[in-house]
CSV table of N, CA, C and O in Angstrom, one decimal:
chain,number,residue,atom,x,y,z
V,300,UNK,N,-18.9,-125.7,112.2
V,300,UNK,CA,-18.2,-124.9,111.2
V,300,UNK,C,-17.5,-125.8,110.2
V,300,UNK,O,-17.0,-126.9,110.6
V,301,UNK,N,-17.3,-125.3,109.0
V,301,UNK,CA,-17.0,-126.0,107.9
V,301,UNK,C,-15.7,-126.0,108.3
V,301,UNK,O,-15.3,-125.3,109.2
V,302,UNK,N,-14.6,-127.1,107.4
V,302,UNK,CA,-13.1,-127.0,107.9
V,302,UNK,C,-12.7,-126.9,106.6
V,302,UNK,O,-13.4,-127.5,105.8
V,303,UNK,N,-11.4,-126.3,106.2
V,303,UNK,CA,-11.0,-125.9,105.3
V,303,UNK,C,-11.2,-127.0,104.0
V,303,UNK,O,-11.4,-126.7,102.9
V,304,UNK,N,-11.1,-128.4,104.3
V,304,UNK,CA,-11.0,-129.0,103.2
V,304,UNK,C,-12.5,-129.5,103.2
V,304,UNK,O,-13.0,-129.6,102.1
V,305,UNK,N,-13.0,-129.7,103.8
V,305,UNK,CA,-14.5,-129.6,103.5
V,305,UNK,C,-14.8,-128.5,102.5
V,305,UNK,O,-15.2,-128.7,101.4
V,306,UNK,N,-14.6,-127.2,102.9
V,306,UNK,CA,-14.6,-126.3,101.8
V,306,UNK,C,-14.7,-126.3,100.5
V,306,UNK,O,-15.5,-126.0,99.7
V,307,UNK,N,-12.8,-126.9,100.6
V,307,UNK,CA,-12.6,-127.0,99.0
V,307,UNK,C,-13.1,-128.0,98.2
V,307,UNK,O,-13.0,-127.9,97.0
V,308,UNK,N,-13.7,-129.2,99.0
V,308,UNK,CA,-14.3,-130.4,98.5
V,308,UNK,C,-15.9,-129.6,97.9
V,308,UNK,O,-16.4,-130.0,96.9
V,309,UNK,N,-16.3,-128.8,98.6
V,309,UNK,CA,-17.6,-128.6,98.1
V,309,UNK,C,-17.9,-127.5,97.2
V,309,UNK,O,-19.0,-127.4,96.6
V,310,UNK,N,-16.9,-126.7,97.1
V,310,UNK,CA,-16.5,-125.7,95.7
V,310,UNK,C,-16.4,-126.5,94.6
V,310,UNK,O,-17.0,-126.4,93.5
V,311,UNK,N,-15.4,-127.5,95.2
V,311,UNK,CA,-14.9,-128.4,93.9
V,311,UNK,C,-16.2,-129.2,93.3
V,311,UNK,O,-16.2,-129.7,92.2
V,312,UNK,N,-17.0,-129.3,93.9
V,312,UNK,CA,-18.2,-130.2,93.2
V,312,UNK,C,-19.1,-129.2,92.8
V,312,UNK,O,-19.7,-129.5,91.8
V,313,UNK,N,-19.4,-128.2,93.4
V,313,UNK,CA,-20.8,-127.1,92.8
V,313,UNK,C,-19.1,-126.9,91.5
V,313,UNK,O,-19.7,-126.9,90.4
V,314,UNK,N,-17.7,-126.8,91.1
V,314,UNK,CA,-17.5,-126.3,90.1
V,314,UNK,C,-17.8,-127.4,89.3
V,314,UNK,O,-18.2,-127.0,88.2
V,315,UNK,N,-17.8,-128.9,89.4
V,315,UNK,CA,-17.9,-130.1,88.7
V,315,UNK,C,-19.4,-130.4,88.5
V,315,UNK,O,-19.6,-131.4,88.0
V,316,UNK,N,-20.6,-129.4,89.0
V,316,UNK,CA,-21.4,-129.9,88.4
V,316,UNK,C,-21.8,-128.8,87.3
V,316,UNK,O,-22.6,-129.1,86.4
V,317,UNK,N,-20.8,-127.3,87.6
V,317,UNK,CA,-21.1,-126.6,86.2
V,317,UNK,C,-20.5,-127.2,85.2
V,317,UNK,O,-20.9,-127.1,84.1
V,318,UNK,N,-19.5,-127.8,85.4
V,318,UNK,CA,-18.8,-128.0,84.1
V,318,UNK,C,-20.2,-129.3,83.4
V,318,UNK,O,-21.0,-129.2,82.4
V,319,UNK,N,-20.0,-130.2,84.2
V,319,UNK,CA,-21.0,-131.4,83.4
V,319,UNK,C,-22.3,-130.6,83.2
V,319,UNK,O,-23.2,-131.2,82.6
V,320,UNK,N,-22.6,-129.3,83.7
V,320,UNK,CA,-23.9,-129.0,82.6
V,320,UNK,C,-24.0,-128.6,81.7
V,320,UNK,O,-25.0,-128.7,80.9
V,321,UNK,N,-22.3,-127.8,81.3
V,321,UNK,CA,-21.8,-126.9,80.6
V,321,UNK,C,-21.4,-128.1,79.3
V,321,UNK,O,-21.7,-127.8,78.2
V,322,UNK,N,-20.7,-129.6,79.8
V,322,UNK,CA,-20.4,-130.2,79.1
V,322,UNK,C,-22.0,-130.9,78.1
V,322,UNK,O,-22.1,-131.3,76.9
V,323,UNK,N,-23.2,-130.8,79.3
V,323,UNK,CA,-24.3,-131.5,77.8
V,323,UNK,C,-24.5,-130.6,77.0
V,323,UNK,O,-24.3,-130.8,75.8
V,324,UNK,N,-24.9,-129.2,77.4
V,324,UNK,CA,-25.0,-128.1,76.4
V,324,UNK,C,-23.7,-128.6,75.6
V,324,UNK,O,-24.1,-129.1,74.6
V,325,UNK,N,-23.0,-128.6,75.6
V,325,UNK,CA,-21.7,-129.2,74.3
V,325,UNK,C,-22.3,-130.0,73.5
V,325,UNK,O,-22.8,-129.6,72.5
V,326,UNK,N,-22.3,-131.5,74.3
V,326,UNK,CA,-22.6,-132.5,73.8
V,326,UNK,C,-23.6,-132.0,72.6
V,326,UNK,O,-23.3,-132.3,71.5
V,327,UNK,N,-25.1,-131.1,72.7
V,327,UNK,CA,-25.9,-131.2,72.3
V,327,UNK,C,-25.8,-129.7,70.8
V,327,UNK,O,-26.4,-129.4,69.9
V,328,UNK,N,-24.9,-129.3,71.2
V,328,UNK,CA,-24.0,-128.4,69.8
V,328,UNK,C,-24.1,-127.0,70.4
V,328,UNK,O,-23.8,-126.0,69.8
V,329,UNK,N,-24.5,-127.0,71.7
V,329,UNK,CA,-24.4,-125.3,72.0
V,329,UNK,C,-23.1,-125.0,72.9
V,329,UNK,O,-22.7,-125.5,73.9
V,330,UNK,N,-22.5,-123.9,71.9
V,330,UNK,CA,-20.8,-123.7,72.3
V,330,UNK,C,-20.7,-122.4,73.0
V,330,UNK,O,-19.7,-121.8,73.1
V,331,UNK,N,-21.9,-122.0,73.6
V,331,UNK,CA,-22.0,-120.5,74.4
V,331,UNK,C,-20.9,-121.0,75.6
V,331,UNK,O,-19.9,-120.4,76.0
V,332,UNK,N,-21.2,-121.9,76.0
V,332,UNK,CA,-20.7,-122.1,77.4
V,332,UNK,C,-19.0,-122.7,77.2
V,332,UNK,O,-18.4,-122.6,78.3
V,333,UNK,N,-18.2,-123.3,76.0
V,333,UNK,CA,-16.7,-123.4,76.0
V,333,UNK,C,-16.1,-122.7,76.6
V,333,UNK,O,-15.5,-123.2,77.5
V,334,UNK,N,-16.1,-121.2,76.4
V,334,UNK,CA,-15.1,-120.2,77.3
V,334,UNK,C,-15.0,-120.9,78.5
V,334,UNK,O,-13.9,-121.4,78.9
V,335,UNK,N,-16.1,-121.0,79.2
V,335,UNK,CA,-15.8,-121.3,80.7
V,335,UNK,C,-15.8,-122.8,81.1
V,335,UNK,O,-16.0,-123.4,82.1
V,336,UNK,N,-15.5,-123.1,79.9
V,336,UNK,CA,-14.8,-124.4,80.4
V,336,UNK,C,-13.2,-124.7,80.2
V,336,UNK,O,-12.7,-125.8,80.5
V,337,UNK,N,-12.4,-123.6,79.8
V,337,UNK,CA,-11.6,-123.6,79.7
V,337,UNK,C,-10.3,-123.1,80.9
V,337,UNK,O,-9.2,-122.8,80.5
V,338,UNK,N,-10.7,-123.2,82.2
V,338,UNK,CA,-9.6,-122.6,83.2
V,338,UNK,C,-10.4,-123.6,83.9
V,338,UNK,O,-11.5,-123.8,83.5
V,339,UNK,N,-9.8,-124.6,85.1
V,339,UNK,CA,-10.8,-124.7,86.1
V,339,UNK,C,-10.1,-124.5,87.4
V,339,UNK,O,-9.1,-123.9,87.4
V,340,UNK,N,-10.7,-124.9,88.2
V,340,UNK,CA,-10.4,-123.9,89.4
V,340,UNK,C,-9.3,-125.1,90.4
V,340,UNK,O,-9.1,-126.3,90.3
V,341,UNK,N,-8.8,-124.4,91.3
V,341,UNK,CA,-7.4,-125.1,92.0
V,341,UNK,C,-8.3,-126.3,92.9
V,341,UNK,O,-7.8,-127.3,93.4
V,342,UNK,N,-10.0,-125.9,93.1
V,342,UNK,CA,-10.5,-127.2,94.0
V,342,UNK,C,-10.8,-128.2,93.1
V,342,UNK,O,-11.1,-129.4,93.5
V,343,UNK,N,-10.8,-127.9,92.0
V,343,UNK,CA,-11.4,-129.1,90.9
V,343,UNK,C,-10.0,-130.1,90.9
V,343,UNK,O,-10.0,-131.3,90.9
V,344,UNK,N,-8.9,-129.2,90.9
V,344,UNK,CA,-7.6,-129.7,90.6
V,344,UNK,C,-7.0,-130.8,91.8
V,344,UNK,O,-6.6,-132.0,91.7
V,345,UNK,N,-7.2,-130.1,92.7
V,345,UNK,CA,-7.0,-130.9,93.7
V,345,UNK,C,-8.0,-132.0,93.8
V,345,UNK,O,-7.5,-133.1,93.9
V,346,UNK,N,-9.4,-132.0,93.9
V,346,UNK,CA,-10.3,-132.8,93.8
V,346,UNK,C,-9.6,-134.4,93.1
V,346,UNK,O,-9.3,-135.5,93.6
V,347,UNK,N,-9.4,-133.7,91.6
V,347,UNK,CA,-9.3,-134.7,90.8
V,347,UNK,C,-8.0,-135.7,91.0
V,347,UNK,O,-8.0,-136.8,90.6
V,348,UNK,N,-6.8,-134.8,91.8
V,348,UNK,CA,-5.9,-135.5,92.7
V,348,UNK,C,-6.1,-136.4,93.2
V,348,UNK,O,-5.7,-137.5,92.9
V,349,UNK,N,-7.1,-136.0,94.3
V,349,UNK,CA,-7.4,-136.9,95.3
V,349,UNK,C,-8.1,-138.1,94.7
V,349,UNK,O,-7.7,-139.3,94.9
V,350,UNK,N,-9.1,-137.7,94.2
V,350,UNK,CA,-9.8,-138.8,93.5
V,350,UNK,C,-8.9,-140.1,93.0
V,350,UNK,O,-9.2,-141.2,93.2
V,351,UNK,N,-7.8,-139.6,92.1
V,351,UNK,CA,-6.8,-140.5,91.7
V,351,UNK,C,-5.9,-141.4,92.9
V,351,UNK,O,-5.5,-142.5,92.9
V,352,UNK,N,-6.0,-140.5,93.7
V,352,UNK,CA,-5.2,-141.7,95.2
V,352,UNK,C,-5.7,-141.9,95.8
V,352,UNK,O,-5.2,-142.6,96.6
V,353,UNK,N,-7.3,-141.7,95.9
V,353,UNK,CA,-8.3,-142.9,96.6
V,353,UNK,C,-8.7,-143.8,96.4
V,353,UNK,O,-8.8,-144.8,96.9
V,354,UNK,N,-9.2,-143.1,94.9
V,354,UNK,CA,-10.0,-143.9,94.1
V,354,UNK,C,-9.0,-145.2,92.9
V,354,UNK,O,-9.5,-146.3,92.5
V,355,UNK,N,-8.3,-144.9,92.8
V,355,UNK,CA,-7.1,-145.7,91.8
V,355,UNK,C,-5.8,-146.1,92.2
V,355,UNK,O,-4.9,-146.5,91.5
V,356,UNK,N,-5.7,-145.9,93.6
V,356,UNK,CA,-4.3,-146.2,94.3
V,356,UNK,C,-3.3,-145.4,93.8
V,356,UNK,O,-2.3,-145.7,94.5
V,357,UNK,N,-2.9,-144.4,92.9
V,357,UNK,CA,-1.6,-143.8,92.4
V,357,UNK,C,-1.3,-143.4,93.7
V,357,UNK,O,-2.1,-143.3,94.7
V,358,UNK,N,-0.2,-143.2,93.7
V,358,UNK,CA,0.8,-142.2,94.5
V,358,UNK,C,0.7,-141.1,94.1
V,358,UNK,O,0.2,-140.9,93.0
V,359,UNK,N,1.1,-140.0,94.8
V,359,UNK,CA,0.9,-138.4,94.7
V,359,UNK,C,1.6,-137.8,93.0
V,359,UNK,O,1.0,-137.1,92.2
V,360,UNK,N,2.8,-138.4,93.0
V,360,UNK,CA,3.1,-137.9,91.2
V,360,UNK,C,2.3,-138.5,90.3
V,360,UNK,O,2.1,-137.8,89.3
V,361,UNK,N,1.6,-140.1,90.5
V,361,UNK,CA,1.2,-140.0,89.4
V,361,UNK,C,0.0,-139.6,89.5
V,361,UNK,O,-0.3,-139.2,88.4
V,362,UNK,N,-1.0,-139.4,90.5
V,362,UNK,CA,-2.2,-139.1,90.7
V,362,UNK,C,-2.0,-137.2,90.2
V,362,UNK,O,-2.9,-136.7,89.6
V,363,UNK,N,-1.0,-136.6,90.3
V,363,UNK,CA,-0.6,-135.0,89.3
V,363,UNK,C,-0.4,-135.4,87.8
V,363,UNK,O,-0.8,-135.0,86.8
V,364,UNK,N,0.3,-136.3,88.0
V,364,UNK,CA,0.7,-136.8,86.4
V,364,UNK,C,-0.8,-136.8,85.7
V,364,UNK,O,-1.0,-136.1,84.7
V,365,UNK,N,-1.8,-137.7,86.1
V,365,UNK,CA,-2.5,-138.3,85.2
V,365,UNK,C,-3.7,-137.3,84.8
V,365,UNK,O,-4.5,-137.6,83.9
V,366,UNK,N,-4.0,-136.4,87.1
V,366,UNK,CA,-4.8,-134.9,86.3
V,366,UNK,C,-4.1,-134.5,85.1
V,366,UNK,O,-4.5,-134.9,84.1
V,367,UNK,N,-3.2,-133.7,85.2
V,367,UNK,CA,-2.6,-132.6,84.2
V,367,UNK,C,-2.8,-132.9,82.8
V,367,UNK,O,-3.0,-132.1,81.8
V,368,UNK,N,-2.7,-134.3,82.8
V,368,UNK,CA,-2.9,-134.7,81.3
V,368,UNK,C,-4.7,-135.0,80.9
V,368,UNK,O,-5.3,-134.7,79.9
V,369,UNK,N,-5.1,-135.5,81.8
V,369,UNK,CA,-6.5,-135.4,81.3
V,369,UNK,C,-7.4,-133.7,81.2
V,369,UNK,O,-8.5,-133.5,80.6
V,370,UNK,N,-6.8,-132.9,81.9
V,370,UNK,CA,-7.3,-131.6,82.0
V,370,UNK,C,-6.6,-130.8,80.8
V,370,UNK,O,-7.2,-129.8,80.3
V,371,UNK,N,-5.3,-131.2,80.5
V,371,UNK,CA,-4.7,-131.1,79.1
V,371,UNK,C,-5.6,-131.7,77.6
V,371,UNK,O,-5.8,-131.3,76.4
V,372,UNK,N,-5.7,-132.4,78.3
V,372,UNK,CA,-6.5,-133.2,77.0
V,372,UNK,C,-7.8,-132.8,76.8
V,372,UNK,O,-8.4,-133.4,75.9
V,373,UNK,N,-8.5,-131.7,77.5
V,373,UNK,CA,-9.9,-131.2,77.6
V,373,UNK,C,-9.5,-130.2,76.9
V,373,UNK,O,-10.5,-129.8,76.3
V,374,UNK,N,-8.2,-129.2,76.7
V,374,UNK,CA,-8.3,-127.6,76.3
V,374,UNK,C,-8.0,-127.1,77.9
V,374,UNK,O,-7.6,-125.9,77.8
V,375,UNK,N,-8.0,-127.5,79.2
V,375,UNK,CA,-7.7,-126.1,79.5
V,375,UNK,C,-6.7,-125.5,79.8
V,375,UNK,O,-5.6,-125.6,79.3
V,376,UNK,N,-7.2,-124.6,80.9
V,376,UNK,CA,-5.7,-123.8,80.9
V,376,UNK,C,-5.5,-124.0,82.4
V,376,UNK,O,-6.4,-123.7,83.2
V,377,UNK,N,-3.8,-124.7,83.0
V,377,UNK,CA,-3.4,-124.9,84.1
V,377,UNK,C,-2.6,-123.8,85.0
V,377,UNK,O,-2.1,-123.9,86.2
V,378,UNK,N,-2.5,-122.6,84.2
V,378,UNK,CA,-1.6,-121.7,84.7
V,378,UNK,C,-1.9,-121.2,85.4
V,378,UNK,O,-1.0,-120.4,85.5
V,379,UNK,N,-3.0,-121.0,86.5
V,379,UNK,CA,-3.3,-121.2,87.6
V,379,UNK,C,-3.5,-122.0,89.2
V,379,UNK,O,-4.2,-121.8,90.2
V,380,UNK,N,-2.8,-122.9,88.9
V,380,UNK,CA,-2.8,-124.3,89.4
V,380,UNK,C,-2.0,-124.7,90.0
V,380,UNK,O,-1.1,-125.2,89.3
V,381,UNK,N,-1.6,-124.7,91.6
V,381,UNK,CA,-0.2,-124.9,92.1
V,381,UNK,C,-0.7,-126.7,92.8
V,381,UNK,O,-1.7,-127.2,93.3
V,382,UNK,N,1.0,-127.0,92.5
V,382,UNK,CA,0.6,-128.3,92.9
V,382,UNK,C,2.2,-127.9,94.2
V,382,UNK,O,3.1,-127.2,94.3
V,383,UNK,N,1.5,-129.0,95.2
V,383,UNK,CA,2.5,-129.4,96.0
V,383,UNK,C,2.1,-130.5,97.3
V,383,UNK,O,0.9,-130.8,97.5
V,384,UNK,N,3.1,-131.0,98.0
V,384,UNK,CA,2.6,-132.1,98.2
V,384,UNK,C,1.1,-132.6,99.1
V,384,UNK,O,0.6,-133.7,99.4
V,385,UNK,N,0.7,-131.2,99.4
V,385,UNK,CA,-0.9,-131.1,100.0
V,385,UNK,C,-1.7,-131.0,99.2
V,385,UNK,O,-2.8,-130.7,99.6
V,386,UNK,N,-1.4,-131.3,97.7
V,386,UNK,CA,-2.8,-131.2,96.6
V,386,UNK,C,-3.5,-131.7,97.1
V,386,UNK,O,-4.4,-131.1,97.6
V,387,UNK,N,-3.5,-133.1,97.2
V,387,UNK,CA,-4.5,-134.1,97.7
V,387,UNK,C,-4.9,-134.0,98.6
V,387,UNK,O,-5.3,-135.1,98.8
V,388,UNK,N,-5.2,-133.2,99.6
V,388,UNK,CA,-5.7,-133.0,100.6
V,388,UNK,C,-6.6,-131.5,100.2
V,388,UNK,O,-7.5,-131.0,100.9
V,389,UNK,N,-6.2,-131.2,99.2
V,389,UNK,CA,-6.7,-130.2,98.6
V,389,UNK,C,-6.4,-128.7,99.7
V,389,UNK,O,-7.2,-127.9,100.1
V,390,UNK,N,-4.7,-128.7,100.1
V,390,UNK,CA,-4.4,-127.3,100.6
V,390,UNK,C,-3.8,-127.0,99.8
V,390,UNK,O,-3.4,-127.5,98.8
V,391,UNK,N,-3.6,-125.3,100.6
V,391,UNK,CA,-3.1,-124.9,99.6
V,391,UNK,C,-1.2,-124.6,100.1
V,391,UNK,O,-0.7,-124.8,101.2
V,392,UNK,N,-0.4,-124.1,98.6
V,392,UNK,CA,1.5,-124.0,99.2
V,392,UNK,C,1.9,-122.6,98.2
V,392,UNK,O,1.2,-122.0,97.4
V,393,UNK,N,3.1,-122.4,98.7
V,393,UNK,CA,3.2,-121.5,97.8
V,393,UNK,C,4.3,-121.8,96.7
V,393,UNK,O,4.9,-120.9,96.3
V,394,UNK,N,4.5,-123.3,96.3
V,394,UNK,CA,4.9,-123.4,95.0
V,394,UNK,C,4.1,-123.7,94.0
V,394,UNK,O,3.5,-124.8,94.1
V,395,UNK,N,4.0,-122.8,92.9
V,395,UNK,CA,3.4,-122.7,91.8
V,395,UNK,C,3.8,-123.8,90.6
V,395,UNK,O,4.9,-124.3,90.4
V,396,UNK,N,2.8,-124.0,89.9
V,396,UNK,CA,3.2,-124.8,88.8
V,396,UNK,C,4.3,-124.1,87.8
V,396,UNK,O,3.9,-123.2,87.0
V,397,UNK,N,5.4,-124.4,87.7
V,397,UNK,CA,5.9,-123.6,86.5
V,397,UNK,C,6.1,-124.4,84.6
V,397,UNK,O,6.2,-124.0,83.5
V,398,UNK,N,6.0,-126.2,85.7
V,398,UNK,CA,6.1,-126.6,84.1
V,398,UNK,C,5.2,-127.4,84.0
V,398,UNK,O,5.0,-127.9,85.1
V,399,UNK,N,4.6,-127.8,83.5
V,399,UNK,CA,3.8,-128.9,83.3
V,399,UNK,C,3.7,-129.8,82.4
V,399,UNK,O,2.7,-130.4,81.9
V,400,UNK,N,5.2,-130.0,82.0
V,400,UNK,CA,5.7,-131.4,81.3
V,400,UNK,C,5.2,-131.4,80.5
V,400,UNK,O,4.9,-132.6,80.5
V,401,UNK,N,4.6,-130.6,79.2
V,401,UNK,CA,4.2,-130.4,78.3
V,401,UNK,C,4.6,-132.0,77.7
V,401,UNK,O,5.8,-132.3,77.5
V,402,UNK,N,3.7,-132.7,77.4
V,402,UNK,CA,4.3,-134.0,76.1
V,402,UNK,C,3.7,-133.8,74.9
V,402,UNK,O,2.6,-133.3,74.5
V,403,UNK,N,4.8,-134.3,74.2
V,403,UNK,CA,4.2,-133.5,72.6
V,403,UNK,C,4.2,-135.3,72.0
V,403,UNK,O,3.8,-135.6,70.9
Protein backbone atom coordinates (compact mmCIF):
# COMPACT_ATOMS: atom_id res chain seq x y z
CA UNK A 1 0.00 0.00 0.00
CA UNK A 2 1.13 3.39 -0.90
CA UNK A 3 2.17 5.63 2.19
CA UNK A 4 1.12 9.03 2.47
CA UNK A 5 4.24 10.61 1.17
CA UNK A 6 4.72 8.38 -1.49
CA UNK A 7 1.44 9.73 -2.46
CA UNK A 8 2.16 13.21 -2.44
CA UNK A 9 5.48 12.62 -4.26
CA UNK A 10 3.58 11.01 -7.13
CA UNK A 11 0.74 13.67 -7.54
CA UNK A 12 3.41 16.00 -7.33
CA UNK A 13 5.10 14.74 -10.47
CA UNK A 14 1.93 13.53 -12.74
CA UNK A 15 1.21 17.66 -11.58
CA UNK A 16 4.99 18.51 -12.86
CA UNK A 17 4.67 16.76 -15.87
CA UNK A 18 1.39 18.77 -16.84
CA UNK A 19 2.87 21.78 -16.12
CA UNK A 20 6.15 21.12 -18.42
CA UNK A 21 3.64 20.11 -21.20
CA UNK A 22 1.63 22.93 -20.60
CA UNK A 23 4.94 24.98 -20.36
CA UNK A 24 6.12 23.74 -24.34
CA UNK A 25 2.63 24.50 -25.66
CA UNK A 26 3.83 28.14 -24.19
CA UNK A 27 7.16 28.02 -25.38
CA UNK A 28 5.70 27.29 -28.83
CA UNK A 29 2.97 30.46 -28.64
CA UNK A 30 -0.14 28.53 -27.65
CA UNK A 31 -1.63 30.37 -24.50
CA UNK A 32 -4.87 28.00 -24.16
CA UNK A 33 -3.20 26.22 -21.44
CA UNK A 34 -1.80 29.71 -18.99
CA UNK A 35 -4.94 29.58 -16.85
CA UNK A 36 -3.83 26.35 -15.49
CA UNK A 37 -0.67 27.16 -14.89
CA UNK A 38 -1.42 29.59 -12.68
CA UNK A 39 -2.38 27.83 -9.01
CA UNK A 40 -0.21 24.82 -8.42
CA UNK A 41 -0.99 22.33 -6.18
CA UNK A 42 0.30 21.93 -2.22
CA UNK A 43 2.33 18.52 -3.62
CA UNK A 44 4.14 20.46 -6.25
CA UNK A 45 4.89 22.96 -3.30
CA UNK A 46 6.17 20.76 -1.09
CA UNK A 47 7.97 18.69 -3.76
CA UNK A 48 9.80 21.74 -4.67
CA UNK A 49 10.79 22.13 -0.91
CA UNK A 50 12.10 19.14 -0.59
CA UNK A 51 13.93 19.18 -3.67
CA UNK A 52 15.69 22.41 -2.33
CA UNK A 53 16.97 20.45 0.95
CA UNK A 54 18.09 17.48 -0.81
CA UNK A 55 19.02 18.52 -3.67
CA UNK A 56 20.94 22.12 -2.72
CA UNK A 57 21.55 21.72 1.06
CA UNK A 58 19.12 24.80 2.20
CA UNK A 59 17.68 24.42 5.43
CA UNK A 60 13.90 24.34 5.75
CA UNK A 61 13.43 28.51 5.58
CA UNK A 62 15.45 28.93 2.89
CA UNK A 63 14.42 25.85 0.87
CA UNK A 64 10.37 27.99 1.53
CA UNK A 65 12.19 31.07 0.82
CA UNK A 66 13.57 30.23 -2.55
CA UNK A 67 10.07 28.02 -3.62
CA UNK A 68 7.86 31.04 -2.98
CA UNK A 69 9.97 33.20 -4.98
CA UNK A 70 10.48 31.16 -7.92
CA UNK A 71 6.69 30.09 -8.10
CA UNK A 72 6.21 34.02 -7.63
CA UNK A 73 8.24 34.63 -10.33
CA UNK A 74 6.20 32.22 -12.73
CA UNK A 75 2.66 34.21 -12.02
CA UNK A 76 1.17 31.97 -9.65
CA UNK A 77 -1.05 31.95 -7.18
CA UNK A 78 0.10 30.73 -3.51
CA UNK A 79 -2.95 31.27 -1.58
CA UNK A 80 -3.53 27.96 -1.28
CA UNK A 81 -0.35 26.76 0.05
CA UNK A 82 0.28 25.99 3.68
CA UNK A 83 3.76 25.73 4.73
CA UNK A 84 4.91 24.33 8.01
CA UNK A 85 7.63 22.52 9.32
CA UNK A 86 6.53 19.14 7.52
CA UNK A 87 6.62 20.81 4.04
CA UNK A 88 9.45 18.89 3.16
CA UNK A 89 8.37 15.83 3.92
CA UNK A 90 5.45 16.90 2.08
CA UNK A 91 2.66 16.64 5.08
CA UNK A 92 0.32 18.15 5.68
CA UNK A 93 -0.53 21.16 9.20
CA UNK A 94 -2.92 23.32 9.91
CA UNK A 95 -1.01 26.56 9.65
CA UNK A 96 -1.76 28.39 6.55
CA UNK A 97 0.30 30.66 4.56
CA UNK A 98 -0.86 34.11 5.53
CA UNK A 99 2.13 36.11 4.24
CA UNK A 100 4.32 35.42 1.82
CA UNK A 101 6.85 38.20 2.18
CA UNK A 102 5.79 39.73 -0.79
CA UNK A 103 9.36 41.57 -2.01
CA UNK A 104 8.84 44.45 -4.14
Amino acid sequence: METEDEKILRLARLQNEKERALSGLLGQGDVRGLSLMKRISQATFDEAVKENTDEFGMDFDEAVKEALEQFKSQGCDLSNISINENTEQGKDDDKKMNDTKESS
